[in-house]
Short mmCIF file of C-alpha atoms in Angstrom, two decimals:
data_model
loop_
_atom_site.label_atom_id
_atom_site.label_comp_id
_atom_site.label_asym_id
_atom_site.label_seq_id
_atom_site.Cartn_x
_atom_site.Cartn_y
_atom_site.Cartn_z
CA UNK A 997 -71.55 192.53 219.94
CA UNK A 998 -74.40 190.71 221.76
CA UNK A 999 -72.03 188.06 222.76
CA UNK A 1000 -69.69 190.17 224.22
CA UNK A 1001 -72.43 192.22 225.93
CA UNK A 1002 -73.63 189.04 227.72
CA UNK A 1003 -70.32 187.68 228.36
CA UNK A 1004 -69.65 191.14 230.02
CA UNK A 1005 -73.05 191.24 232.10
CA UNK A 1006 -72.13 187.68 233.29
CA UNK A 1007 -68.64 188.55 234.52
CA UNK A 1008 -70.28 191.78 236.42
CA UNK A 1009 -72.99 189.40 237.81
CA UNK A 1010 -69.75 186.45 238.54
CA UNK A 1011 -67.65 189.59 240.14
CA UNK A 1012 -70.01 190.93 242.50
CA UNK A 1013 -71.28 187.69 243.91
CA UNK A 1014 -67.81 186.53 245.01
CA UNK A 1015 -66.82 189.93 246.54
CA UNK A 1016 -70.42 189.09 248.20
CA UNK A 1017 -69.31 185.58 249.23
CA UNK A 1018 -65.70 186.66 250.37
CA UNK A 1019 -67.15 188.97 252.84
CA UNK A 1020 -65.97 192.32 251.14
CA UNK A 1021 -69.19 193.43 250.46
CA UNK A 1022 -72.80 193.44 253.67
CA UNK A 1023 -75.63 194.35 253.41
CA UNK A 1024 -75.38 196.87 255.50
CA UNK A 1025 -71.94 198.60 254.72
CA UNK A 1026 -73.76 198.91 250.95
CA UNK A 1027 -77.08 200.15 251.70
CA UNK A 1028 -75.13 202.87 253.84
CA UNK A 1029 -72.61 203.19 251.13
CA UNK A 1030 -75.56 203.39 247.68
CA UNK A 1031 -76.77 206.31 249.72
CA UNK A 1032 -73.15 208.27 248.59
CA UNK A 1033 -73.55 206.27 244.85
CA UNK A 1034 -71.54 203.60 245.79
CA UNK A 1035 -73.68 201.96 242.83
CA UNK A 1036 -72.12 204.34 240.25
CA UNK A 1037 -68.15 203.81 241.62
CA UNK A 1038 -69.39 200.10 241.93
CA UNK A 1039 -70.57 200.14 238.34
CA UNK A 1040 -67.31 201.94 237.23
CA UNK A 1041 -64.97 199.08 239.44
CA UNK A 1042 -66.82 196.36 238.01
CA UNK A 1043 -66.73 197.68 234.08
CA UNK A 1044 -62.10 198.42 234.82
CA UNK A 1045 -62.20 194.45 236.41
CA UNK A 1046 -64.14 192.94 233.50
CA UNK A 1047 -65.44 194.61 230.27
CA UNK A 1048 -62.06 196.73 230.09
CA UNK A 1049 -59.91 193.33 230.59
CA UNK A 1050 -61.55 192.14 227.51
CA UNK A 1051 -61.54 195.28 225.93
CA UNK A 1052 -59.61 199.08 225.26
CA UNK A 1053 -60.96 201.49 227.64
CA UNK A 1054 -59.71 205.07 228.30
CA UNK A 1055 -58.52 204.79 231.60
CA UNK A 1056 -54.84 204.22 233.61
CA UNK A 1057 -55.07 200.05 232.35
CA UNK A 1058 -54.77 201.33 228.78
CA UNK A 1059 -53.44 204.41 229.31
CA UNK A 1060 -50.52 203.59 231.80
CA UNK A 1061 -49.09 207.34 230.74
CA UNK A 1062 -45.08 205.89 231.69
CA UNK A 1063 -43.30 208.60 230.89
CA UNK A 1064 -39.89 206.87 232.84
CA UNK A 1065 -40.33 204.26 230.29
CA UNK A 1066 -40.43 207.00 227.21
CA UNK A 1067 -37.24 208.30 229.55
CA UNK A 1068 -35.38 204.55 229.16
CA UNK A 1069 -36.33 203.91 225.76
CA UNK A 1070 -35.04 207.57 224.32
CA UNK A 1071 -31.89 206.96 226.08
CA UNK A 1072 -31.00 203.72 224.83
CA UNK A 1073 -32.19 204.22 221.26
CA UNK A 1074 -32.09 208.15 220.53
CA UNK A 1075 -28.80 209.26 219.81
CA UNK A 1076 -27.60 212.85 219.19
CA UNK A 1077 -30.75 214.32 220.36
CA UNK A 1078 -29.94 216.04 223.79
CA UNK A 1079 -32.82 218.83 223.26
CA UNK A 1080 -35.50 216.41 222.29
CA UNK A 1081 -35.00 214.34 225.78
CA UNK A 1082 -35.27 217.56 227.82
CA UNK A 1083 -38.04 219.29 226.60
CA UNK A 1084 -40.09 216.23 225.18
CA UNK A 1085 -40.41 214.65 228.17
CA UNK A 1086 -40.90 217.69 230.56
CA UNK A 1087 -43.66 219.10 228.11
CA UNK A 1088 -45.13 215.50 228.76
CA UNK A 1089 -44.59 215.23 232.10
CA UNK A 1090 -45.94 218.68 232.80
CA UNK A 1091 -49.60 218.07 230.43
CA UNK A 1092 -50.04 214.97 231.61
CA UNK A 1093 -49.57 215.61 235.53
CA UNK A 1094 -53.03 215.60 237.46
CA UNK A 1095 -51.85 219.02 238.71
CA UNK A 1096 -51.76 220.23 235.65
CA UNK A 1097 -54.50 223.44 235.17
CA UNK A 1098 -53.93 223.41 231.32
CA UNK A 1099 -57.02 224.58 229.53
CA UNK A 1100 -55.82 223.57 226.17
CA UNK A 1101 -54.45 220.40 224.25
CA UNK A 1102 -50.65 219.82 224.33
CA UNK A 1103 -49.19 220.53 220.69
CA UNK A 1104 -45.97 219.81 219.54
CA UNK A 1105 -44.32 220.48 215.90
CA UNK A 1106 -40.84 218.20 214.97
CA UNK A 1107 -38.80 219.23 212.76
CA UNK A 1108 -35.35 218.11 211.25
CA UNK A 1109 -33.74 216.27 207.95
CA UNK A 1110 -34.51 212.46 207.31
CA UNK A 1111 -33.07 210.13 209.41
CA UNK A 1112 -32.46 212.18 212.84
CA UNK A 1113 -35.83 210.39 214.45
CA UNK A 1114 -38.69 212.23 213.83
CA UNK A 1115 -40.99 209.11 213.49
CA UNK A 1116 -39.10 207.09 215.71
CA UNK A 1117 -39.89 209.35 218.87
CA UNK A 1118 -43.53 209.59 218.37
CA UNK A 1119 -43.88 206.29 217.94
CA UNK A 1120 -42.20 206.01 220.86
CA UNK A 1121 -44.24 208.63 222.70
CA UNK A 1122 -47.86 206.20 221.55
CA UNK A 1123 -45.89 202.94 223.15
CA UNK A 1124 -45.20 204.80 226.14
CA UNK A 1125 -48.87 206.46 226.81
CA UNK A 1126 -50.75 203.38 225.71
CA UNK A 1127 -50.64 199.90 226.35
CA UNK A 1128 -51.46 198.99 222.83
CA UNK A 1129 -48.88 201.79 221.73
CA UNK A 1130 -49.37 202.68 217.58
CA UNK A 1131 -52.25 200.03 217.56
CA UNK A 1132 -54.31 201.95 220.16
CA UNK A 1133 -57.61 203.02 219.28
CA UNK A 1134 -56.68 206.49 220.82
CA UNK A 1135 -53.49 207.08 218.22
CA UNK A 1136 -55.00 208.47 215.30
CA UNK A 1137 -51.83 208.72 213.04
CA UNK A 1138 -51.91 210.82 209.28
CA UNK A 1139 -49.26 210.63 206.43
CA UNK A 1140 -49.53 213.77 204.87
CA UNK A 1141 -48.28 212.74 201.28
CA UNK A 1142 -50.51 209.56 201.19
CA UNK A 1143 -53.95 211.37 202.70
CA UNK A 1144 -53.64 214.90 202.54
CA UNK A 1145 -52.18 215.26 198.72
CA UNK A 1146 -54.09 217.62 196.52
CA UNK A 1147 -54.00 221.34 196.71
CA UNK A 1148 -58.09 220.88 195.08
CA UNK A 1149 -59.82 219.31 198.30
CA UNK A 1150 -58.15 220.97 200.93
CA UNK A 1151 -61.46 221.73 202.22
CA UNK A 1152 -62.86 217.79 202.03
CA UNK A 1153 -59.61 217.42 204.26
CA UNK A 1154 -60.43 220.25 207.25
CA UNK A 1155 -63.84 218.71 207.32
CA UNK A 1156 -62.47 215.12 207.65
CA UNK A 1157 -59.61 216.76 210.63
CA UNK A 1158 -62.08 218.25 212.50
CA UNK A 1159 -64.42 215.30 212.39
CA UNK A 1160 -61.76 212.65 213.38
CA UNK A 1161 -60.64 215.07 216.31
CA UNK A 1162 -63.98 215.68 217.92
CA UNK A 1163 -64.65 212.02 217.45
CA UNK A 1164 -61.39 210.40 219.05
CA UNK A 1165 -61.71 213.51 221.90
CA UNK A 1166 -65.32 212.65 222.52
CA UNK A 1167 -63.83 208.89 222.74
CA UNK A 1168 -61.06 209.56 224.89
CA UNK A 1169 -59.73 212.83 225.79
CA UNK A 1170 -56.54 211.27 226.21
CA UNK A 1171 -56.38 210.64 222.85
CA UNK A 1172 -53.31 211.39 220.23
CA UNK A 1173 -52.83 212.79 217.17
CA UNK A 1174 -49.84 212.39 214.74
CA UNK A 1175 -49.78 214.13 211.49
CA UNK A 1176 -46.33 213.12 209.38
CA UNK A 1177 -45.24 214.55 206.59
CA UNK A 1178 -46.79 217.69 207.20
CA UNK A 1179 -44.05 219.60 204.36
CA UNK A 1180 -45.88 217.91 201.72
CA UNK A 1181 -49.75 218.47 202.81
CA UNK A 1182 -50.73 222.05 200.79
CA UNK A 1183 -51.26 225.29 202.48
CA UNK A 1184 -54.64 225.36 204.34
CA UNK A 1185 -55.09 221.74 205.50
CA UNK A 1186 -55.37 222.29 209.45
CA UNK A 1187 -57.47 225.60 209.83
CA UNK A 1188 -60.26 223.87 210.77
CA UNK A 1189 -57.97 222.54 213.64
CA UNK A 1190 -56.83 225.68 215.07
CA UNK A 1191 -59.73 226.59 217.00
CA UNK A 1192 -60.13 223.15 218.28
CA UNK A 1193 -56.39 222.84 219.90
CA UNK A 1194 -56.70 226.54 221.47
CA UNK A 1195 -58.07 227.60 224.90
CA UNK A 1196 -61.61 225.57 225.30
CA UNK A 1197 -61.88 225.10 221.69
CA UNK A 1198 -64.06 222.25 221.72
CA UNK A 1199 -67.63 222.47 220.94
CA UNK A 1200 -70.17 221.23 223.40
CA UNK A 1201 -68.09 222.25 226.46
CA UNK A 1202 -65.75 218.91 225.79
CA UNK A 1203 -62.41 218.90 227.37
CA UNK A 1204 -59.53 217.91 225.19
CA UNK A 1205 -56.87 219.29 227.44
CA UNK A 1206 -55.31 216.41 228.07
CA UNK A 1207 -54.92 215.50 223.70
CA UNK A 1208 -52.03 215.81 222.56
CA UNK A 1209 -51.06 216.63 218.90
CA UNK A 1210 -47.63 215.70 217.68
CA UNK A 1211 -46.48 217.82 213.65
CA UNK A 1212 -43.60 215.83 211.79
CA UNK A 1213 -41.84 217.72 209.25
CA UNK A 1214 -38.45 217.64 207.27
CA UNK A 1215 -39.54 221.99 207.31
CA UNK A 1216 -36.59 223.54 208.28
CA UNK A 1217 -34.24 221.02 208.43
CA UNK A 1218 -31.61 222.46 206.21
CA UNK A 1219 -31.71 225.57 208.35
CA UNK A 1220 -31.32 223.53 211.27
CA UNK A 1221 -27.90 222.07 210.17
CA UNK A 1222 -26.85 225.51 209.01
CA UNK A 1223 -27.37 227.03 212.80
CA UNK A 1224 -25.86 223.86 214.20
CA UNK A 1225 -23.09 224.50 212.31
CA UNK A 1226 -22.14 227.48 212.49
CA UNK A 1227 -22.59 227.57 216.36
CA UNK A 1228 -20.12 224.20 216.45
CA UNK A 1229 -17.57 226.38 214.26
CA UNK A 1230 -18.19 229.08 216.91
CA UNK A 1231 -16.94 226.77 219.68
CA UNK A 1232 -20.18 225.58 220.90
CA UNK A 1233 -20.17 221.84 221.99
CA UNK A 1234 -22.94 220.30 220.65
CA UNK A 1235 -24.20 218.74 224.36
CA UNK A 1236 -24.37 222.73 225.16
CA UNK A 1237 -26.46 223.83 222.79
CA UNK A 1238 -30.11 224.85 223.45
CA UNK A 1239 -33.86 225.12 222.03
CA UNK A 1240 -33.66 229.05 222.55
CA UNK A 1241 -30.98 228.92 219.06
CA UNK A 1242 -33.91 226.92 216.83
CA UNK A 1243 -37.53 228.52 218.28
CA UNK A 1244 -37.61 231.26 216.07
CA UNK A 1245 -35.95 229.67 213.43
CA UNK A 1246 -38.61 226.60 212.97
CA UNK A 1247 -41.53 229.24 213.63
CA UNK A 1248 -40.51 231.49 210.65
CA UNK A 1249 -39.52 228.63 208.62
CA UNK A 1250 -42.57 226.56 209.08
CA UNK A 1251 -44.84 229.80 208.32
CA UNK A 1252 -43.05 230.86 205.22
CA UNK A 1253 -42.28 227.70 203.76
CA UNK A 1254 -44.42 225.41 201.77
CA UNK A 1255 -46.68 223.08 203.50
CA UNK A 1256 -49.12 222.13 205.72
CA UNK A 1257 -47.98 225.19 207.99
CA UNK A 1258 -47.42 227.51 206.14
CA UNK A 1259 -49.69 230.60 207.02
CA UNK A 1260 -51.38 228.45 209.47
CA UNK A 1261 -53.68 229.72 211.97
CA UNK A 1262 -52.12 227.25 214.34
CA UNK A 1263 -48.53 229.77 214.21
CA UNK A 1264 -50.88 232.92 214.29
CA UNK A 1265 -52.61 231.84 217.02
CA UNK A 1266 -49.31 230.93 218.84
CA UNK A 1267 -51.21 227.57 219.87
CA UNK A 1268 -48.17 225.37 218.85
CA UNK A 1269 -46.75 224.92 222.59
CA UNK A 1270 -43.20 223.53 221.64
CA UNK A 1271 -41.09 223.49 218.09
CA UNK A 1272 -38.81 221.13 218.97
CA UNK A 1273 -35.30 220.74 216.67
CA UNK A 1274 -33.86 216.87 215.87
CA UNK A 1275 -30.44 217.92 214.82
CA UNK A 1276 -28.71 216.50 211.88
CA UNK A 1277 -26.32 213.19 212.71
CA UNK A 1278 -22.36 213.42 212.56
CA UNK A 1279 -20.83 209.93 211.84
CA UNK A 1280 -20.21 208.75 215.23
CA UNK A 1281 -23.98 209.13 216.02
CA UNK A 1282 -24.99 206.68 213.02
CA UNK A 1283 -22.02 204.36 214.08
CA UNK A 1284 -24.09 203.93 217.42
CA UNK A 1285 -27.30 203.34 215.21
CA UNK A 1286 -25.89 200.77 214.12
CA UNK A 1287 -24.82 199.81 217.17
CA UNK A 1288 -28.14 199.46 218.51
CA UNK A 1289 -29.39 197.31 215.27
CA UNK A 1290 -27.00 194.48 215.73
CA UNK A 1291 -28.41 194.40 219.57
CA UNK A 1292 -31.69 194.01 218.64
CA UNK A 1293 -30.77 190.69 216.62
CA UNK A 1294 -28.38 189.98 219.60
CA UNK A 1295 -25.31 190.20 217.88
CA UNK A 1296 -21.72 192.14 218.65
CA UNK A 1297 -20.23 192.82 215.32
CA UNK A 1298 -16.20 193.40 215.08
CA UNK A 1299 -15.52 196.99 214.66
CA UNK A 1300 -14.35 196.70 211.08
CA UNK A 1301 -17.69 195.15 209.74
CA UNK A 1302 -19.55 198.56 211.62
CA UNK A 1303 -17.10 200.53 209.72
CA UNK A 1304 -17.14 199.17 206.81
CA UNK A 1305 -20.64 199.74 206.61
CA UNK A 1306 -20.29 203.75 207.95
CA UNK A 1307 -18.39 204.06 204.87
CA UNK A 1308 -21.23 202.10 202.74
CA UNK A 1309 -24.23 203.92 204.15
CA UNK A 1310 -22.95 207.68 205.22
CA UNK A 1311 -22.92 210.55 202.60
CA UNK A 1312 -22.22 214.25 203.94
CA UNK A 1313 -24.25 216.95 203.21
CA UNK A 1314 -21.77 219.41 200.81
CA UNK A 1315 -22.37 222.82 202.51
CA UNK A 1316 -20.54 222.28 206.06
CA UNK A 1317 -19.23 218.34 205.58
CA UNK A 1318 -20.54 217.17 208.70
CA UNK A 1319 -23.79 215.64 208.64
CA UNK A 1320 -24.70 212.62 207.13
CA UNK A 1321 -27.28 213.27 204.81
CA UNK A 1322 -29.98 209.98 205.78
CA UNK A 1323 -29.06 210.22 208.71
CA UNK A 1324 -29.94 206.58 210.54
CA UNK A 1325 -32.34 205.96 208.07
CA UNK A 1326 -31.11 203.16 206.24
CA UNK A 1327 -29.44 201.31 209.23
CA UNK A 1328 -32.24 199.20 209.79
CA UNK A 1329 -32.13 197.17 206.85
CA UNK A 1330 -28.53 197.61 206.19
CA UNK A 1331 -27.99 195.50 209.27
CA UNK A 1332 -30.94 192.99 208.69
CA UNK A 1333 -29.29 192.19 205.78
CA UNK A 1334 -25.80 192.19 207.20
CA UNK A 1335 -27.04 189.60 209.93
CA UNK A 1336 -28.85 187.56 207.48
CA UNK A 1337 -25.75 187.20 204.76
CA UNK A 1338 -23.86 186.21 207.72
#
């Protein structure tokens, strides 16, 4: 740590004597200019051109915030998700605009069966914010069954929450948080969160209203294909349906049902800003998963070997017969294996 201190004092020191030598900086212009703390923006200029080159900061470098690139990378690799394109990215766009007056913490619950993309999109969501995506310091990410098990030390875990969110807030208030598998965390586990992620929650007068915290959840998923389904059998085109047929749905579902959510503060608070719905896949959306696995290895597969693995990999669910029941979940190593026999 010493090293890098010195290393970093040297490069300030290097830095400002060239913008010295190069003309950019006299005498004069700065002793006018530390008068209006030109030191302080100086010392802030000097720490973004050197410490944070070496380094993660919390600032646009490492937080590049490219929600067009979140926009390309849902198109080309999210398939049968129209809802979660249109209000992911406006709920995004909208928190993280600088003319944005929120006083509060974006927070966002997903919910759908396995397979439809749950994980995939908010790991999409870290590589678009951050430059070091799922490895940024500022993506604190949770599995619910692995660290938030046992019914018995449900308070150990709201203690351990509410540290880790002051902590990464008071690090970066740009900071997210991604709880998975929050059906299989026990009743109680985010209480101590719910005053945090409401209207200038944070102790100390902190600002956390640009955080944003991002539920996953299979909750509700089977009542999701049931709406979905009966609204297709209704005549609805699936492109035409809309987050106003699911709100209420996930809401009572995630209350009522076991897990993480269930009685939550967070629902009676009515601090969860968006439930958003990833609807269950129908074949052809899984054939176009697969698709998009034999690009990444660069390869263009005949139809028949795509089909023949549709008919290897898809099983519907019984009740309506048109959902595949994984979803895309397998595809990945289906393929890798596919491209690797061949």
């Amino acid at each position: 740590m010493t090293l890098l201190r010195n290393l970093c004092c040297g490069l300030y020191l290097l830095t400002f004597s060239l913008h010295w030598a190069e003309g950019l900086i006299d005498p004069v212009s700065l002793s006018v200019a530390a008068g209006l703390g030109l030191s302080a923006w100086y010392g802030s200029f000097l720490k973004d051109q050197t410490f944070c080159r070496l380094t993660e900061c919390c600032n646009e470098r490492s937080i590049p915030a490219d929600i067009e690139k979140l926009r390309r990378k849902l198109g080309s690799k999210l398939f049968g998700q129209h809802i979660v394109m249109q209000q992911l990215l406006s709920a995004l766009k909208a928190h993280l605009s600088p003319n944005s007056s929120s006083r509060k913490p974006l927070v966002i619950s997903f919910h759908g069966t396995p397979g439809t993309g749950k994980n995939y999109v908010a790991d999409m969501v870290a590589e678009a914010l951050y430059e070091k995506g799922v490895k940024s310091r500022f993506v604190h990410k949770y599995m619910g069954r692995l660290e938030f098990s046992l019914d018995k030390d449900v308070q150990k875990y709201n203690n351990r929450i509410f540290h880790d969110v002051i902590s990464g807030i008071n690090d970066c208030p740009i900071s997210l948080f991604i709880f998975d598998e929050v059906d299989k965390m026990p009743q109680g586990v985010f209480e101590s969160l719910t005053s945090l992620v409401d209207y200038n929650g944070l102790p100390n007068k902190m600002d956390g209203s640009k955080a944003i915290f991002i539920f996953i959840s299979n909750t509700a998923g089977v009542q999701i294909s049931d709406q979905l389904a009966k609204m297709l059998k209704n005549g609805f085109m699936r492109e035409d349906v809309k987050l106003s047929a699911f709100e209420q749905i996930l809401e009572k579902a995630s209350y009522n049902l076991e897990g993480g959510l269930k009685k939550a503060g967070l629902i009676e608070q009515h601090v969860i800003d968006h439930y958003i719905p990833f609807l269950p896949l129908e074949k052809h959306h899984v054939h176009k998963c697969i698709e998009a696995e034999f690009d990444k290895w660069d390869r263009k597969p005949q139809q028949k070997v795509i089909l023949s693995m549709l008919q290897d990999v898809i099983t519907y669910e019984r009740e309506h017969g048109l959902f595949a029941t994984s979803g895309c979940k397998t595809i990945e190593k289906k393929v890798a294996t596919e491209v690797w026999i061949n």
